[in-house]
mmCIF file of C-alpha atoms in Angstrom:
data_model
loop_
_atom_site.group_PDB
_atom_site.id
_atom_site.type_symbol
_atom_site.label_atom_id
_atom_site.label_comp_id
_atom_site.label_asym_id
_atom_site.label_seq_id
_atom_site.Cartn_x
_atom_site.Cartn_y
_atom_site.Cartn_z
ATOM 1 C CA MET A 1 71.708 2.545 -141.272
ATOM 2 C CA GLU A 2 72.520 0.294 -144.188
ATOM 3 C CA PRO A 3 76.029 1.098 -145.577
ATOM 4 C CA VAL A 4 75.081 2.152 -149.119
ATOM 5 C CA SER A 5 72.294 4.372 -147.730
ATOM 6 C CA LEU A 6 74.842 5.998 -145.419
ATOM 7 C CA ILE A 7 77.167 6.794 -148.310
ATOM 8 C CA VAL A 8 74.366 8.153 -150.520
ATOM 9 C CA ALA A 9 72.966 10.264 -147.668
ATOM 10 C CA ALA A 10 76.421 11.695 -146.991
ATOM 11 C CA LEU A 11 76.903 12.569 -150.661
ATOM 12 C CA VAL A 12 73.563 14.390 -150.742
ATOM 13 C CA ALA A 13 74.155 16.181 -147.427
ATOM 14 C CA GLY A 14 77.704 17.149 -148.365
ATOM 15 C CA ALA A 15 76.625 18.548 -151.728
ATOM 16 C CA ALA A 16 73.867 20.560 -150.069
ATOM 17 C CA ALA A 17 76.250 21.794 -147.392
ATOM 18 C CA GLY A 18 78.718 22.951 -150.020
ATOM 19 C CA ALA A 19 76.038 25.159 -151.512
ATOM 20 C CA THR A 20 75.618 27.287 -148.374
ATOM 21 C CA ASP A 21 77.883 30.109 -147.245
ATOM 22 C CA ALA A 22 77.381 29.168 -143.609
ATOM 23 C CA THR A 23 79.042 25.783 -144.052
ATOM 24 C CA LYS A 24 82.310 25.398 -142.262
ATOM 25 C CA GLU A 25 85.279 24.859 -144.498
ATOM 26 C CA SER A 26 86.092 21.623 -142.681
ATOM 27 C CA VAL A 27 82.725 20.081 -143.661
ATOM 28 C CA VAL A 28 83.320 20.891 -147.310
ATOM 29 C CA ALA A 29 86.831 19.424 -147.045
ATOM 30 C CA VAL A 30 85.506 16.152 -145.597
ATOM 31 C CA TYR A 31 82.822 16.003 -148.294
ATOM 32 C CA ARG A 32 85.457 16.460 -150.994
ATOM 33 C CA ARG A 33 87.510 13.620 -149.475
ATOM 34 C CA LEU A 34 84.380 11.453 -149.474
ATOM 35 C CA LEU A 35 83.722 12.286 -153.114
ATOM 36 C CA VAL A 36 87.308 11.364 -154.053
ATOM 37 C CA ALA A 37 87.063 8.101 -152.095
ATOM 38 C CA VAL A 38 83.769 7.175 -153.766
ATOM 39 C CA ARG A 39 85.219 7.999 -157.196
ATOM 40 C CA GLU A 40 88.257 5.812 -156.472
ATOM 41 C CA ARG A 41 86.002 2.982 -155.297
ATOM 42 C CA LEU A 42 83.955 3.217 -158.510
ATOM 43 C CA ALA A 43 86.936 3.664 -160.849
ATOM 44 C CA ASP A 44 87.055 -0.009 -161.890
ATOM 45 C CA ARG A 45 83.327 -0.146 -162.648
ATOM 46 C CA PRO A 46 82.501 0.536 -166.333
ATOM 47 C CA ASP A 47 79.675 2.965 -165.492
ATOM 48 C CA GLY A 48 80.762 3.941 -161.981
ATOM 49 C CA PRO A 49 82.400 7.349 -162.492
ATOM 50 C CA LEU A 50 79.764 8.482 -164.999
ATOM 51 C CA THR A 51 76.968 7.402 -162.649
ATOM 52 C CA LEU A 52 78.564 9.400 -159.822
ATOM 53 C CA ASP A 53 78.803 12.476 -162.052
ATOM 54 C CA ARG A 54 75.187 12.160 -163.126
ATOM 55 C CA PHE A 55 74.107 11.611 -159.508
ATOM 56 C CA GLY A 56 75.771 14.925 -158.677
ATOM 57 C CA GLU A 57 73.627 16.629 -161.309
ATOM 58 C CA GLU A 58 70.317 14.825 -160.640
ATOM 59 C CA PRO A 59 70.400 12.898 -157.335
ATOM 60 C CA ALA A 60 66.780 11.728 -157.370
ATOM 61 C CA THR A 61 67.071 10.301 -160.882
ATOM 62 C CA TRP A 62 70.457 8.634 -160.462
ATOM 63 C CA GLU A 63 70.255 7.384 -156.863
ATOM 64 C CA PRO A 64 69.142 3.834 -157.781
ATOM 65 C CA SER A 65 71.974 3.487 -160.311
ATOM 66 C CA LEU A 66 74.522 4.886 -157.870
ATOM 67 C CA ARG A 67 73.334 2.495 -155.162
ATOM 68 C CA ALA A 68 73.804 -0.436 -157.534
ATOM 69 C CA GLU A 69 77.277 0.739 -158.542
ATOM 70 C CA LEU A 70 78.333 1.254 -154.913
ATOM 71 C CA ALA A 71 77.095 -2.185 -153.908
ATOM 72 C CA ALA A 72 78.773 -3.866 -156.890
ATOM 73 C CA ALA A 73 82.031 -2.063 -156.115
ATOM 74 C CA GLY A 74 82.003 -3.281 -152.499
ATOM 75 C CA ALA A 75 81.627 0.179 -151.004
ATOM 76 C CA ASP A 76 79.468 -1.302 -148.250
ATOM 77 C CA ARG A 77 82.538 -3.154 -146.949
ATOM 78 C CA ASP A 78 84.954 -0.198 -147.119
ATOM 79 C CA GLU A 79 85.382 0.994 -143.533
ATOM 80 C CA ALA A 80 87.408 4.081 -144.512
ATOM 81 C CA LEU A 81 84.665 5.139 -146.899
ATOM 82 C CA MET A 82 82.018 4.552 -144.239
ATOM 83 C CA ALA A 83 84.011 6.653 -141.764
ATOM 84 C CA LEU A 84 84.158 9.548 -144.245
ATOM 85 C CA ALA A 85 80.416 9.238 -144.859
ATOM 86 C CA ARG A 86 79.692 9.348 -141.106
ATOM 87 C CA GLN A 87 82.034 12.308 -140.678
ATOM 88 C CA THR A 88 80.324 14.169 -143.526
ATOM 89 C CA LEU A 89 76.877 13.583 -142.052
ATOM 90 C CA ALA A 90 78.030 14.597 -138.580
ATOM 91 C CA GLY A 91 79.496 17.817 -139.960
ATOM 92 C CA THR A 92 76.276 18.732 -141.709
ATOM 93 C CA GLY A 93 74.177 18.003 -138.639
ATOM 94 C CA GLN A 94 72.392 15.087 -140.271
ATOM 95 C CA ASP A 95 72.434 11.500 -139.147
ATOM 96 C CA GLY A 96 71.083 9.845 -142.255
ATOM 97 C CA PRO A 97 68.813 10.146 -145.215
ATOM 98 C CA ALA A 98 65.633 12.139 -145.018
ATOM 99 C CA LYS A 99 62.996 10.267 -143.080
ATOM 100 C CA TYR A 100 60.202 11.215 -145.431
ATOM 101 C CA ARG A 101 60.169 11.298 -149.193
ATOM 102 C CA THR A 102 57.056 13.130 -150.276
ATOM 103 C CA GLU A 103 55.913 13.475 -153.860
ATOM 104 C CA PHE A 104 52.743 15.131 -155.052
ATOM 105 C CA HIS A 105 51.245 14.545 -158.458
ATOM 106 C CA GLY A 106 48.408 16.862 -159.336
ATOM 107 C CA GLN A 107 46.681 19.500 -157.259
ATOM 108 C CA VAL A 108 47.211 19.344 -153.491
ATOM 109 C CA GLY A 109 45.105 21.469 -151.159
ATOM 110 C CA SER A 110 47.308 20.898 -148.128
ATOM 111 C CA ALA A 111 49.756 18.383 -146.733
ATOM 112 C CA VAL A 112 51.199 17.537 -143.339
ATOM 113 C CA VAL A 113 54.482 15.665 -143.026
ATOM 114 C CA GLY A 114 56.349 14.878 -139.819
ATOM 115 C CA ASP A 115 56.320 13.040 -136.542
ATOM 116 C CA THR A 116 55.005 15.851 -134.367
ATOM 117 C CA ALA A 117 52.412 17.376 -136.658
ATOM 118 C CA HIS A 118 49.105 18.280 -135.057
ATOM 119 C CA VAL A 119 46.109 18.851 -137.257
ATOM 120 C CA GLU A 120 42.622 19.872 -136.219
ATOM 121 C CA VAL A 121 39.858 19.517 -138.760
ATOM 122 C CA THR A 122 36.386 20.961 -138.467
ATOM 123 C CA VAL A 123 33.823 19.587 -140.863
ATOM 124 C CA HIS A 124 30.688 21.614 -141.380
ATOM 125 C CA LYS A 125 27.816 19.385 -142.339
ATOM 126 C CA PRO A 126 25.149 21.220 -144.271
ATOM 127 C CA GLY A 127 21.699 21.185 -142.744
ATOM 128 C CA PRO A 128 18.579 19.986 -144.504
ATOM 129 C CA PRO A 129 17.596 21.917 -147.603
ATOM 130 C CA THR A 130 15.242 24.794 -146.988
ATOM 131 C CA GLU A 131 12.262 25.563 -149.135
ATOM 132 C CA ARG A 132 12.244 28.896 -150.807
ATOM 133 C CA ALA A 133 9.043 30.702 -151.490
#
């Protein structure tokens, strides 16, 4: 996985893990260390810390900006930061970002997402029109 994607995925997974009671304290501790390390890495960037804060509030909206800040700050070359990101993901049981990003705009009757989905469709074709007396 590309380094910036790894860091972003770990931030998302760690934040989600911190919201559940079932999360082990050690996972939350590693996530907090990751968050501190990312904040330190972004400290010299004019918009870095603010972008990280906003990402924490609205990840989907701020992910592109955070990615740019991380790349500009050289986070993709920080092995200690990468190790914390991997450790966070391992602790949450995830190995990377979500495989599918699904968005629906408007009415959706049904949807199937996944690698092992099995769908059977039966189409009933109407017969010829009948004359009524």
